[in-house]
Amino acid sequence: MNILRNIEEIRDFRASQLRSPLGFVPTMGNLHEGHLSLVRLAGRENRTVVVSVYVNPTQFNDPEDLASYPRTWEKDRMLLESLEVDSVFLPTDEVMYPKGYSITINPGAVAARWEGEHRPGHFEGVCSVVSKLLDIVQPDVAYFGEKDYQQLQVIRAMVGDLNLPVTIRCGPTIRETDGLALSSRNSLLSPDERARAPRLKQALDRLRAAIGADQDAAAALSEERSTLAAAGFQVDYLALVDGASLEPLTAPEEGARLLVAASIGVVRLIDNCAL
Ligand code: PAF
């Protein structure tokens, strides 16, 4: 497995050694089964797989969140080697954001609500780093997890609006046996918080059943917000949205999605499901 740390290195390597189609999985490391399933999917669909491991500072609106983000490169390296990844791009902040860097990407309308509202600047950072990574690695296909549903839609919109020559593919959310969606942040939960965390998915399941059975969506959402608050969650949002624009819906329609973000203690979790 080649570990490439600067832009010239990976560009030369891409042109001379890496055969197309090339599948690319951008990550922030601390790899779990969710990332690994994307890497396997990329491996099945392409001749070459490149993974990037880079904790992007510009997408963190909270310095403490950035400082506490788990960094586990040695373990990540072994996992990627075991999956026979061809190359890993492992840049530093200086490589990605050299002195004087000032141009960023405006993430547009899909980013305005939900995570965009609660984490100002987050999607500007995501779009900026993802467009740089796509330009550096030049993949044919890039893979993102459905767990970060709004991120997926924002990236799809960016790729479409900016005519970026890459196909975006998504992999399903991978869950623990009790339903908790895998996330690098799960390792920061205390045992008590970990035991309560699956209630997020349970709330989504109950909502899907209630709204699917024609119960009033607003009333069902309000009831589940209260249930989560009573279980000790601080709910940022629990919403029924259009699956492409992410605009709120008052009643279910084709392609609708449920989105939730809530904190237990200092750990903020997000989840979503199709209706
Ligand atoms: O989903 C992530 O891990 C990050 O937002 C990404 C896409 C790697 C950009 O830093």
Short mmCIF file of C-alpha atoms and ligand atoms in Angstrom, two decimals:
data_model
loop_
_atom_site.label_atom_id
_atom_site.label_comp_id
_atom_site.label_asym_id
_atom_site.label_seq_id
_atom_site.Cartn_x
_atom_site.Cartn_y
_atom_site.Cartn_z
CA MET A 1 0.00 0.00 0.00
CA ASN A 2 1.46 3.36 -1.04
CA ILE A 3 1.24 6.19 1.44
CA LEU A 4 1.42 9.51 -0.37
CA ARG A 5 1.71 12.72 1.57
CA ASN A 6 1.90 15.52 -0.93
CA ILE A 7 -0.01 16.65 -3.98
CA GLU A 8 2.70 16.26 -6.63
CA GLU A 9 3.39 12.71 -5.41
CA ILE A 10 -0.22 11.55 -5.72
CA ARG A 11 -0.80 13.37 -9.03
CA ASP A 12 2.28 11.70 -10.58
CA PHE A 13 1.31 8.36 -9.11
CA ARG A 14 -2.28 8.70 -10.39
CA ALA A 15 -1.06 9.47 -13.91
CA SER A 16 1.64 6.77 -14.08
CA GLN A 17 0.54 3.87 -11.86
CA LEU A 18 -3.13 3.97 -10.86
CA ARG A 19 -5.40 2.27 -13.36
CA SER A 20 -8.92 3.49 -14.09
CA PRO A 21 -11.63 3.22 -13.03
CA LEU A 22 -10.37 4.63 -9.74
CA GLY A 23 -12.67 4.59 -6.70
CA PHE A 24 -11.94 7.13 -3.96
CA VAL A 25 -13.08 7.04 -0.32
CA PRO A 26 -12.39 10.30 1.55
CA THR A 27 -12.25 9.84 5.34
CA MET A 28 -11.15 11.59 8.50
CA GLY A 29 -9.62 8.36 9.82
CA ASN A 30 -10.65 6.50 12.99
CA LEU A 31 -11.98 3.95 10.55
CA HIS A 32 -14.90 1.72 11.45
CA GLU A 33 -17.03 -0.79 9.59
CA GLY A 34 -18.95 2.07 7.92
CA HIS A 35 -15.77 3.30 6.20
CA LEU A 36 -14.58 -0.24 5.49
CA SER A 37 -17.85 -1.14 3.77
CA LEU A 38 -17.33 1.87 1.46
CA VAL A 39 -13.77 0.74 0.74
CA ARG A 40 -15.01 -2.78 -0.10
CA LEU A 41 -17.74 -1.33 -2.34
CA ALA A 42 -15.14 0.81 -4.12
CA GLY A 43 -12.97 -2.31 -4.52
CA ARG A 44 -15.80 -4.28 -6.13
CA GLU A 45 -16.65 -1.46 -8.54
CA ASN A 46 -13.17 -0.24 -9.59
CA ARG A 47 -9.72 -1.47 -10.59
CA THR A 48 -7.96 0.84 -8.11
CA VAL A 49 -8.94 2.18 -4.68
CA VAL A 50 -7.52 5.30 -3.04
CA VAL A 51 -8.49 6.37 0.50
CA SER A 52 -7.66 9.75 2.05
CA VAL A 53 -7.19 10.14 5.80
CA TYR A 54 -7.33 13.78 6.81
CA VAL A 55 -9.04 15.45 9.78
CA ASN A 56 -10.17 18.60 8.01
CA PRO A 57 -10.01 21.53 10.46
CA THR A 58 -12.18 23.86 8.36
CA GLN A 59 -15.31 21.74 8.80
CA PHE A 60 -15.20 21.89 12.62
CA ASN A 61 -17.07 24.89 14.00
CA ASP A 62 -16.11 23.89 17.56
CA PRO A 63 -12.37 23.81 18.44
CA GLU A 64 -13.00 21.29 21.26
CA ASP A 65 -14.72 18.93 18.81
CA LEU A 66 -11.66 19.17 16.52
CA ALA A 67 -9.26 18.60 19.43
CA SER A 68 -11.15 15.56 20.71
CA TYR A 69 -11.72 13.97 17.27
CA PRO A 70 -10.15 10.48 17.55
CA ARG A 71 -6.90 10.08 15.58
CA THR A 72 -5.86 6.45 15.14
CA TRP A 73 -3.56 6.34 12.11
CA GLU A 74 -1.61 3.17 12.99
CA LYS A 75 -4.80 1.16 13.40
CA ASP A 76 -6.30 2.76 10.27
CA ARG A 77 -3.19 1.86 8.27
CA MET A 78 -3.44 -1.82 9.27
CA LEU A 79 -7.15 -1.96 8.38
CA LEU A 80 -6.57 -0.37 4.97
CA GLU A 81 -3.67 -2.71 4.28
CA SER A 82 -5.88 -5.70 5.12
CA LEU A 83 -8.41 -4.49 2.51
CA GLU A 84 -5.69 -4.21 -0.14
CA VAL A 85 -6.20 -0.51 -0.72
CA ASP A 86 -3.79 0.64 -3.43
CA SER A 87 -2.89 4.06 -2.06
CA VAL A 88 -3.61 6.30 0.89
CA PHE A 89 -3.42 10.07 0.65
CA LEU A 90 -2.31 11.37 4.05
CA PRO A 91 -1.80 15.13 3.79
CA THR A 92 -0.96 17.61 6.56
CA ASP A 93 -2.77 20.91 7.13
CA GLU A 94 0.15 22.69 5.40
CA VAL A 95 -0.36 20.57 2.27
CA MET A 96 -4.12 21.13 2.16
CA TYR A 97 -4.19 24.75 3.32
CA PRO A 98 -0.87 26.43 2.50
CA LYS A 99 -0.17 29.89 3.91
CA GLY A 100 -2.38 32.46 2.20
CA TYR A 101 -5.14 29.98 1.33
CA SER A 102 -8.38 31.96 1.17
CA ILE A 103 -10.81 30.63 -1.45
CA THR A 104 -13.68 28.47 -0.20
CA ILE A 105 -16.81 26.94 -1.68
CA ASN A 106 -20.26 28.25 -0.84
CA PRO A 107 -22.29 25.07 -0.20
CA GLY A 108 -25.59 26.51 -1.47
CA ALA A 109 -29.23 25.91 -0.59
CA VAL A 110 -29.10 22.22 0.41
CA ALA A 111 -26.67 23.19 3.18
CA ALA A 112 -28.79 26.00 4.63
CA ARG A 113 -30.82 24.05 7.19
CA TRP A 114 -30.20 21.31 9.77
CA GLU A 115 -26.44 20.68 10.12
CA GLY A 116 -25.82 23.92 8.23
CA GLU A 117 -27.80 25.87 10.81
CA HIS A 118 -26.39 24.13 13.86
CA ARG A 119 -22.79 23.97 12.66
CA PRO A 120 -22.12 27.29 10.90
CA GLY A 121 -19.34 26.95 8.32
CA HIS A 122 -19.36 23.13 8.46
CA PHE A 123 -20.49 22.50 4.88
CA GLU A 124 -18.31 25.28 3.51
CA GLY A 125 -15.38 23.35 5.02
CA VAL A 126 -16.67 19.99 3.73
CA CYS A 127 -17.24 21.29 0.18
CA SER A 128 -13.90 23.06 0.09
CA VAL A 129 -11.92 20.03 1.21
CA VAL A 130 -13.88 17.53 -0.89
CA SER A 131 -13.49 19.60 -4.06
CA LYS A 132 -9.74 19.88 -3.37
CA LEU A 133 -9.46 16.13 -2.72
CA LEU A 134 -11.39 15.31 -5.90
CA ASP A 135 -9.13 17.61 -7.88
CA ILE A 136 -5.98 16.10 -6.34
CA VAL A 137 -6.94 12.40 -6.60
CA GLN A 138 -8.96 12.66 -9.85
CA PRO A 139 -11.17 9.64 -9.14
CA ASP A 140 -13.78 8.26 -11.51
CA VAL A 141 -16.11 7.46 -8.61
CA ALA A 142 -16.17 8.86 -5.03
CA TYR A 143 -17.92 7.08 -2.15
CA PHE A 144 -19.80 8.64 0.79
CA GLY A 145 -21.86 7.08 3.59
CA GLU A 146 -25.63 7.55 3.76
CA LYS A 147 -25.31 8.13 7.51
CA ASP A 148 -24.20 11.73 6.76
CA TYR A 149 -27.24 12.19 4.56
CA GLN A 150 -27.14 15.97 4.28
CA GLN A 151 -23.42 15.86 3.48
CA LEU A 152 -24.17 13.36 0.71
CA GLN A 153 -26.84 15.64 -0.80
CA VAL A 154 -24.63 18.73 -0.49
CA ILE A 155 -21.78 16.93 -2.28
CA ARG A 156 -24.10 15.66 -4.99
CA ALA A 157 -25.35 19.23 -5.51
CA MET A 158 -21.78 20.59 -5.61
CA VAL A 159 -20.66 17.97 -8.14
CA GLY A 160 -23.71 18.70 -10.30
CA ASP A 161 -23.59 22.50 -10.07
CA LEU A 162 -19.82 22.72 -10.64
CA ASN A 163 -19.81 20.00 -13.35
CA LEU A 164 -17.12 18.03 -11.55
CA PRO A 165 -16.16 14.95 -13.61
CA VAL A 166 -16.84 12.32 -10.95
CA THR A 167 -19.69 9.94 -10.10
CA ILE A 168 -20.92 10.04 -6.50
CA ARG A 169 -21.93 6.70 -5.00
CA CYS A 170 -23.32 6.13 -1.55
CA GLY A 171 -23.04 3.18 0.82
CA PRO A 172 -25.69 2.27 3.43
CA THR A 173 -25.46 3.24 7.10
CA ILE A 174 -23.79 0.45 9.06
CA ARG A 175 -25.21 -0.13 12.54
CA GLU A 176 -24.35 -1.85 15.80
CA THR A 177 -26.65 -4.77 16.63
CA ASP A 178 -28.71 -2.46 18.89
CA GLY A 179 -29.29 -0.03 15.99
CA LEU A 180 -26.77 2.71 16.83
CA ALA A 181 -25.29 4.05 13.58
CA LEU A 182 -21.51 3.59 13.49
CA SER A 183 -19.66 6.88 13.98
CA SER A 184 -16.19 7.89 15.07
CA ARG A 185 -17.86 9.89 17.83
CA ASN A 186 -19.41 6.76 19.42
CA SER A 187 -16.08 6.01 21.11
CA LEU A 188 -16.49 9.26 23.11
CA LEU A 189 -19.76 8.07 24.75
CA SER A 190 -19.67 7.04 28.43
CA PRO A 191 -21.11 3.55 29.15
CA ASP A 192 -24.37 5.12 30.32
CA GLU A 193 -24.61 7.37 27.24
CA ARG A 194 -23.75 4.43 24.99
CA ALA A 195 -26.62 2.45 26.52
CA ARG A 196 -29.07 5.29 25.76
CA ALA A 197 -27.73 6.17 22.29
CA PRO A 198 -29.82 3.57 20.33
CA ARG A 199 -32.95 5.53 21.30
CA LEU A 200 -32.20 7.83 18.39
CA LYS A 201 -32.76 5.02 15.90
CA GLN A 202 -35.76 3.77 17.88
CA ALA A 203 -37.34 7.24 17.58
CA LEU A 204 -36.79 7.14 13.79
CA ASP A 205 -38.32 3.67 13.56
CA ARG A 206 -41.42 4.69 15.54
CA LEU A 207 -41.81 7.80 13.40
CA ARG A 208 -41.51 5.87 10.18
CA ALA A 209 -44.23 3.50 11.37
CA ALA A 210 -46.50 6.31 12.62
CA ILE A 211 -46.17 8.51 9.53
CA GLY A 212 -46.45 5.44 7.29
CA ALA A 213 -49.74 4.64 9.07
CA ASP A 214 -51.03 8.14 8.16
CA GLN A 215 -50.67 9.65 11.63
CA ASP A 216 -50.21 13.41 11.67
CA ALA A 217 -46.49 14.01 10.96
CA ALA A 218 -46.16 17.20 13.03
CA ALA A 219 -47.75 15.55 16.09
CA ALA A 220 -45.63 12.40 15.72
CA LEU A 221 -42.42 14.46 15.40
CA SER A 222 -43.31 16.54 18.43
CA GLU A 223 -44.02 13.42 20.51
CA GLU A 224 -40.65 11.84 19.58
CA ARG A 225 -38.79 15.08 20.35
CA SER A 226 -40.31 14.97 23.84
CA THR A 227 -39.46 11.27 24.24
CA LEU A 228 -35.82 11.96 23.34
CA ALA A 229 -35.64 14.97 25.66
CA ALA A 230 -37.06 12.85 28.49
CA ALA A 231 -34.30 10.29 27.84
CA GLY A 232 -31.68 13.02 28.36
CA PHE A 233 -31.00 14.03 24.74
CA GLN A 234 -30.67 17.64 23.74
CA VAL A 235 -32.42 17.55 20.36
CA ASP A 236 -31.10 19.96 17.71
CA TYR A 237 -33.63 18.80 15.14
CA LEU A 238 -35.92 15.90 14.28
CA ALA A 239 -37.54 16.56 10.94
CA LEU A 240 -39.38 15.14 7.95
CA VAL A 241 -37.75 16.48 4.79
CA ASP A 242 -37.68 16.21 1.02
CA GLY A 243 -34.93 13.68 0.27
CA ALA A 244 -33.20 15.85 -2.37
CA SER A 245 -33.71 19.49 -1.38
CA LEU A 246 -33.91 18.76 2.38
CA GLU A 247 -36.74 21.29 2.68
CA PRO A 248 -39.14 20.42 5.53
CA LEU A 249 -42.35 18.56 4.66
CA THR A 250 -45.68 18.64 6.47
CA ALA A 251 -46.74 15.26 5.06
CA PRO A 252 -44.85 12.31 3.59
CA GLU A 253 -44.12 12.17 -0.13
CA GLU A 254 -42.03 10.04 -2.51
CA GLY A 255 -38.36 10.06 -1.45
CA ALA A 256 -39.03 11.74 1.92
CA ARG A 257 -36.46 11.35 4.69
CA LEU A 258 -36.37 11.63 8.47
CA LEU A 259 -33.33 13.45 9.89
CA VAL A 260 -32.26 13.71 13.52
CA ALA A 261 -29.38 15.33 15.42
CA ALA A 262 -29.14 15.24 19.21
CA SER A 263 -26.49 15.37 21.91
CA ILE A 264 -26.07 13.13 24.90
CA GLY A 265 -23.64 14.82 27.26
CA VAL A 266 -20.99 16.40 25.04
CA VAL A 267 -21.35 13.88 22.19
CA ARG A 268 -23.49 14.94 19.25
CA LEU A 269 -25.00 12.15 17.15
CA ILE A 270 -26.84 12.27 13.82
CA ASP A 271 -28.95 9.68 12.06
CA ASN A 272 -31.55 9.45 9.29
CA CYS A 273 -33.78 7.02 7.45
CA ALA A 274 -35.94 6.82 4.36
CA LEU A 275 -39.66 6.91 4.96
O1 PAF B 1 -17.50 12.41 6.14
C1 PAF B 1 -16.33 12.69 6.43
O2 PAF B 1 -15.59 11.92 7.04
C2 PAF B 1 -15.80 14.07 6.03
O3 PAF B 1 -16.78 15.05 6.10
C3 PAF B 1 -15.11 14.07 4.65
C4 PAF B 1 -16.11 13.76 3.54
C5 PAF B 1 -13.99 13.07 4.62
C6 PAF B 1 -14.53 15.47 4.36
O4 PAF B 1 -13.56 15.82 5.31
#
